[in-house]
């Protein structure tokens, strides 16, 4: 098929023919027990297509972390459906969900969570540990992922010899190394200065241009505004959603 793009952000979204979304939440409720109980997510429905780059934005206490945990299958909702790449997780055991998580989801956190005594390449190779990939293959794929984030020349550096921006790039490589259905990034620039923030956000946009589905959770309106779709969370509900980018139909 012939393709063309008209502007930098007006790029093609390749909509897969299979009717699966990368992530689908339907009528998700999360209630925390207590006196009184907290309704942290109140009937949240949200679909994210393969190839999207989405910001989830909201103020403190709006429910972003709870939503991240539910989207990332780290926590089960009180009610509602969470489907990862077309698989309804409610119908799966905890062990099965852990397997889905390790294969289908990549995580990036504000605090990087890299192991300090270990080289960048080994940190990234850790992302393949639970998939039975042999060591040599893990290291080969890890080097490839680091190359993708522009750190091919830093393979043997431990994180403590890297800048904050470079550490987050290692974390992005680790999130990508197993080719997940989507990456969840929780305040990925929260610990970075403004220059590294720009570099990491540019990398996130590049990775998305290459086809990676990425969800960025942030309280930062400017970061959210720089992404093609913004979902605004307030008091546990979706207050606004600029929507999936319309499919570009080519002549
Ligand atoms: P955000 O990440 O946007 O700051 P959270 O998802 O952390 O928001 O919290 C949403 C609401 O749920 C808050 O009122 C918070 O106090 C409450 N909450 C979050 N986690 C728990 C928990 N484990 N137990 C009880 N209340 C919680
Ligand atoms: Mg939070």
CSV table of N, CA, C and O in Angstrom, one decimal, residues 9 21-22 27-29 31 35 63 71 91 109 132 134 150 161 181 190 195 210 213 231 235 244:
chain,number,residue,atom,x,y,z
A,9,UNK,N,3.5,15.6,12.9
A,9,UNK,CA,2.7,14.9,13.9
A,9,UNK,C,1.5,14.3,13.2
A,9,UNK,O,0.8,13.5,13.8
A,21,UNK,N,-7.3,-4.4,20.4
A,21,UNK,CA,-6.6,-3.2,20.8
A,21,UNK,C,-5.5,-3.6,21.7
A,21,UNK,O,-5.5,-4.7,22.3
A,22,UNK,N,-4.5,-2.7,21.8
A,22,UNK,CA,-3.4,-3.0,22.7
A,22,UNK,C,-3.9,-3.1,24.1
A,22,UNK,O,-3.4,-4.0,24.9
A,27,UNK,N,-15.6,-0.1,31.8
A,27,UNK,CA,-16.3,0.1,33.1
A,27,UNK,C,-15.5,-0.4,34.3
A,27,UNK,O,-16.0,-1.1,35.1
A,28,UNK,N,-14.3,0.1,34.3
A,28,UNK,CA,-13.4,-0.3,35.4
A,28,UNK,C,-13.7,0.5,36.7
A,28,UNK,O,-13.7,1.7,36.6
A,29,UNK,N,-13.8,-0.2,37.8
A,29,UNK,CA,-14.0,0.4,39.1
A,29,UNK,C,-12.9,-0.1,40.0
A,29,UNK,O,-12.6,-1.3,39.9
A,31,UNK,N,-12.1,0.2,44.1
A,31,UNK,CA,-12.5,0.7,45.4
A,31,UNK,C,-11.6,0.2,46.4
A,31,UNK,O,-11.2,-1.0,46.5
A,35,UNK,N,-12.6,3.5,56.1
A,35,UNK,CA,-13.8,4.3,56.6
A,35,UNK,C,-13.6,5.7,56.4
A,35,UNK,O,-12.9,6.4,57.1
A,63,UNK,N,-6.1,9.7,40.5
A,63,UNK,CA,-6.3,8.2,40.3
A,63,UNK,C,-5.3,7.7,39.2
A,63,UNK,O,-5.4,6.6,38.8
A,71,UNK,N,-4.0,-0.8,34.5
A,71,UNK,CA,-3.6,-1.0,33.1
A,71,UNK,C,-2.4,-1.9,33.0
A,71,UNK,O,-2.4,-2.7,32.0
A,91,UNK,N,-10.3,-13.4,33.4
A,91,UNK,CA,-10.6,-14.8,33.3
A,91,UNK,C,-9.3,-15.6,33.5
A,91,UNK,O,-9.3,-16.8,33.4
A,109,UNK,N,9.6,3.7,34.9
A,109,UNK,CA,9.2,4.4,36.1
A,109,UNK,C,10.1,5.7,36.3
A,109,UNK,O,11.2,5.7,35.8
A,132,UNK,N,12.6,-17.3,29.2
A,132,UNK,CA,13.4,-18.5,28.8
A,132,UNK,C,14.3,-18.2,27.6
A,132,UNK,O,14.6,-19.1,26.9
A,134,UNK,N,17.9,-17.7,26.0
A,134,UNK,CA,19.2,-18.0,26.4
A,134,UNK,C,20.1,-16.8,26.6
A,134,UNK,O,19.9,-15.8,25.9
A,150,UNK,N,19.8,4.9,21.3
A,150,UNK,CA,21.0,5.7,21.2
A,150,UNK,C,22.1,5.5,22.2
A,150,UNK,O,22.9,6.4,22.4
A,161,UNK,N,27.3,5.3,36.3
A,161,UNK,CA,28.2,6.1,35.5
A,161,UNK,C,27.4,6.8,34.3
A,161,UNK,O,28.0,7.4,33.4
A,181,UNK,N,3.3,-5.4,23.8
A,181,UNK,CA,2.2,-4.8,23.1
A,181,UNK,C,2.1,-3.3,23.3
A,181,UNK,O,1.7,-2.5,22.5
A,190,UNK,N,10.1,12.6,35.4
A,190,UNK,CA,9.9,13.2,36.8
A,190,UNK,C,11.1,13.5,37.5
A,190,UNK,O,11.2,14.4,38.4
A,195,UNK,N,16.5,19.7,30.0
A,195,UNK,CA,17.2,19.2,28.8
A,195,UNK,C,17.0,17.7,28.6
A,195,UNK,O,16.6,17.3,27.5
A,210,UNK,N,8.3,4.6,15.2
A,210,UNK,CA,8.7,3.3,14.7
A,210,UNK,C,7.7,2.2,15.0
A,210,UNK,O,7.9,1.1,14.6
A,213,UNK,N,3.7,1.2,20.8
A,213,UNK,CA,2.6,1.8,21.5
A,213,UNK,C,3.0,2.3,22.9
A,213,UNK,O,3.6,1.5,23.6
A,231,UNK,N,-5.6,12.0,27.6
A,231,UNK,CA,-6.8,11.5,28.4
A,231,UNK,C,-6.6,12.2,29.8
A,231,UNK,O,-5.6,12.0,30.4
A,235,UNK,N,-10.7,12.9,39.7
A,235,UNK,CA,-11.6,12.2,40.7
A,235,UNK,C,-12.0,10.8,40.3
A,235,UNK,O,-13.1,10.3,40.4
A,244,UNK,N,-8.8,8.8,19.9
A,244,UNK,CA,-7.8,8.1,19.0
A,244,UNK,C,-7.6,9.0,17.8
A,244,UNK,O,-8.6,9.5,17.3
